[in-house]
Amino acid sequence: MNKDVGNLQSFRKSIKLVDATLRDGGIVNSFYFPEGFAKALYKANLEAGVDIMEFGYKVSKKLFDVNKFGEWKFCDEENIRAVVGENRTDMKIAVMSDVGRVDLKTEVIPKKDSVIDIFRIAAYCHQVPAAIEMVEFCHKMGYFTTCNIMAISKNQESDLIRALEILAQSPVDVIYIVDSFGSLYPEEIRRICDMYGEVAYKYNKQLGIHAHNNQQLAFANTIEACAKGVDYLDATVCGMGRGAGNCYLEAMLGFLKNPKYRMEPVLKFVREHMTPLKASGVVWGYDVPYLLTGLNNVHPYNAIDFIKAGRDDYENFIQEILAVD
Amino acid sequence: MNKDVGNLQSFRKSIKLVDATLRDGGIVNSFYFPEGFAKALYKANLEAGVDIMEFGYKVSKKLFDVNKFGEWKFCDEENIRAVVGENRTDMKIAVMSDVGRVDLKTEVIPKKDSVIDIFRIAAYCHQVPAAIEMVEFCHKMGYFTTCNIMAISKNQESDLIRALEILAQSPVDVIYIVDSFGSLYPEEIRRICDMYGEVAYKYNKQLGIHAHNNQQLAFANTIEACAKGVDYLDATVCGMGRGAGNCYLEAMLGFLKNPKYRMEPVLKFVREHMTPLKASGVVWGYDVPYLLTGLNNVHPYNAIDFIKAGRDDYENFIQEILAVD
């Protein structure tokens, strides 16, 4: 660690608060958000001082049926512009692309023609070479890029370090620590921050964190990473996201000391848009089955199915997830 | 810190897992638990390897009306015995008494005649001298004692250190770190553990932690304290407790590595008793108003009232809690 990280009574300007509600939250409802939701969220984020708003995925329409997902699965330029216009604000617009799920050459236009600022490339550790190819392409097109290495709780540290070494030598701007299964404890997150930092800072890359709430540790892990010098901090309103969801944006706005952050606009958004969304039957957030998948370091899809089926035979579920792992 | 605290892949035998569901959970429903609830919880805790079960408060019937509270507000000897018999098990039975709320000489019988093992004395920092008097009395009567200094996020550290110094020279067995308002971050908890440890270990006292979930940090703060050498770890099933509730017992049973701990009996209890309790309308757990009281380091009673009134004007609430503080 070779950076001044500040302390609980100070703030550092390099921190970027990232709202990923439409993207990670969209996984919960297949990106079918009510009319006006995205625009109200954009406005709330702007007023709250959020630094980056992730609108959704950029994936190929050849791979995913446009009739089965809402608009933020694809993030067409015109749909983002319908919300942000030319986005003449300080807030940056991000989209996420999974390795292999977008045809870069036909589906990504040059930055000068796009309102998108940031491409976040999501990859498993073994896909890092493919991610670097995407990073290089997006970088050449003029975009700021992040690479989000997913599910690292399943990787050997020695493999991760090798992947980080080659990734850090690419044009990528930010390397993300992603606790996909919500299985990591704060103590482990601190070790991982040191491990990532040792490689990333050598090549002047910044770090980010994307945490999940399976064990109710998303906020704790995010602020611990922040104290370790991680600058890009993902969160979602009400923690909306796959399964147990994410770090709560409200909590982050309360925690961060930079006076530019304001909580009230997001609390207004909670009342006017998130409470009705929850009331309409969209379900996410901490529950016993997610604790169990987090604890056992397995993908939450089993827990999502378990809850959808209305099951509560937790003891059987433990055996099931251990059997498929 | 002069003790071997182990690491995430080991366990230390000195750890005591404390179930406080009936006591802190009882605050939510005025201690009116359904028939059979306490007995089923006792059985689940026994099978799960829980070390200490807190049955409730021991308060004076001269101060509190027996018609307005369930039995665990008073913890009559015969009511505990109706659940545990002679409690010929390894699990210890605890009750909590607030300073000044019990008439020790008429309402506490000698340990040899009681099935209660532990008196937990709850006090604010300025009440520590009165707490010591209670500790001395309970100790003389043959009980193991803890002193739980509440609401320390409101105290000056220099006052706390003075209180700890005199408390640690009393016969008390365990000194508890209590984050009554759920306002402390893991970084602060680690500092507080060091501060408490410096005094407590000098006099061979052990430490405990009781965390609240206002900012969804109860579990994180508890396991961070554990890693700092704190041995007595409070939790409740489903986090049931005042306002945002407590650290989840299920999560602790999953986290702790001692093979004597088993999660399944508590998960069965969740299905058979906690899910119906929640369905019957008993409300606790993380919500925006608790985040706001935690963040602003104020008592959660304002948030409890706000939620009961069905309000969601969070922006006004912020001004209200800042005004009364």
Coordinates of C-alpha atoms in Angstrom, one line a residue, chain A residues 6-9 185-188 190-191 213 215-217 219-220 223-224 227 238 248 250-251 253-255 257 263-265 267-268 270-271 275 286 288 291-292 295 312-315 318-319, chain B residues 6-9 185-188 190-191 213 215-217 219-220 223-224 227 238 248 250-251 253-255 257 263-265 267-268 270-271 275 286 288 291-292 295 312-315 318-319:
Chain A
G6 CA -7.2 8.9 5.1
N7 CA -9.3 8.0 8.1
L8 CA -12.9 7.9 9.4
Q9 CA -12.8 11.6 10.0
Y185 CA -15.2 -12.1 5.5
P186 CA -13.7 -8.6 6.1
E187 CA -10.4 -10.2 7.2
E188 CA -10.2 -11.9 3.8
R190 CA -8.3 -6.9 3.6
R191 CA -5.9 -9.6 2.6
N213 CA -24.8 -9.4 1.0
Q215 CA -23.8 -13.0 4.9
Q216 CA -24.8 -9.4 5.5
L217 CA -21.2 -8.3 5.0
F219 CA -21.4 -2.9 3.5
A220 CA -18.7 -4.0 6.0
I223 CA -16.0 0.1 3.8
E224 CA -13.1 -2.1 4.9
A227 CA -10.1 1.9 4.2
C238 CA -31.8 -0.7 -1.1
Y248 CA -26.7 -0.4 0.2
E250 CA -27.9 4.8 1.3
A251 CA -25.4 3.3 3.8
L253 CA -23.8 7.9 1.2
G254 CA -24.1 8.1 5.0
F255 CA -20.6 6.6 5.5
K257 CA -17.4 11.9 4.5
M263 CA -28.4 11.0 1.2
E264 CA -31.7 12.7 1.0
P265 CA -32.3 12.5 -2.8
L267 CA -34.1 8.4 0.4
K268 CA -36.7 10.2 -1.6
V270 CA -36.5 4.8 -2.0
R271 CA -39.9 6.1 -0.9
T275 CA -40.9 0.8 -1.8
Y286 CA -30.7 -11.3 2.8
V288 CA -31.3 -17.9 5.2
L291 CA -26.4 -17.2 4.0
L292 CA -26.0 -20.9 3.3
L295 CA -21.0 -19.6 3.8
D312 CA -37.9 -23.8 3.8
D313 CA -36.3 -27.2 4.3
Y314 CA -32.9 -25.6 5.0
E315 CA -31.3 -28.7 6.3
I318 CA -27.4 -27.6 2.8
Q319 CA -26.9 -31.1 1.6
Chain B
G6 CA -6.2 -18.0 16.2
N7 CA -7.3 -17.4 12.7
L8 CA -10.1 -18.0 10.2
Q9 CA -9.0 -21.6 9.7
Y185 CA -17.9 0.7 12.2
P186 CA -15.6 -2.3 12.3
E187 CA -12.6 0.0 12.4
E188 CA -13.9 1.6 15.6
R190 CA -11.2 -2.9 16.6
R191 CA -9.9 0.2 18.4
N213 CA -27.7 -4.2 13.1
Q215 CA -26.1 -0.2 9.6
Q216 CA -26.1 -4.0 8.9
L217 CA -22.8 -4.3 10.7
F219 CA -22.3 -9.7 12.3
A220 CA -19.2 -7.9 10.9
I223 CA -16.6 -11.4 14.0
E224 CA -14.0 -8.5 13.9
A227 CA -10.7 -11.9 15.7
C238 CA -32.9 -14.2 12.9
Y248 CA -27.7 -13.4 13.6
E250 CA -27.3 -18.6 12.3
A251 CA -24.5 -16.6 10.8
L253 CA -22.9 -20.8 14.0
G254 CA -21.8 -20.8 10.3
F255 CA -18.8 -18.6 11.0
K257 CA -15.1 -23.2 13.3
M263 CA -26.4 -24.8 12.5
E264 CA -29.2 -27.2 11.5
P265 CA -31.1 -27.2 14.9
L267 CA -32.4 -23.5 11.1
K268 CA -35.2 -25.9 12.1
V270 CA -36.2 -20.6 12.3
R271 CA -38.7 -22.6 10.1
T275 CA -41.1 -17.7 10.4
Y286 CA -32.8 -3.4 9.3
V288 CA -33.9 2.9 6.6
L291 CA -29.7 3.2 9.4
L292 CA -30.4 6.9 10.1
L295 CA -25.5 6.8 11.4
D312 CA -41.7 7.2 5.3
D313 CA -40.8 10.9 5.2
Y314 CA -37.1 10.0 5.8
E315 CA -35.9 13.6 5.1
I318 CA -33.3 13.1 9.8
Q319 CA -34.0 16.7 11.0

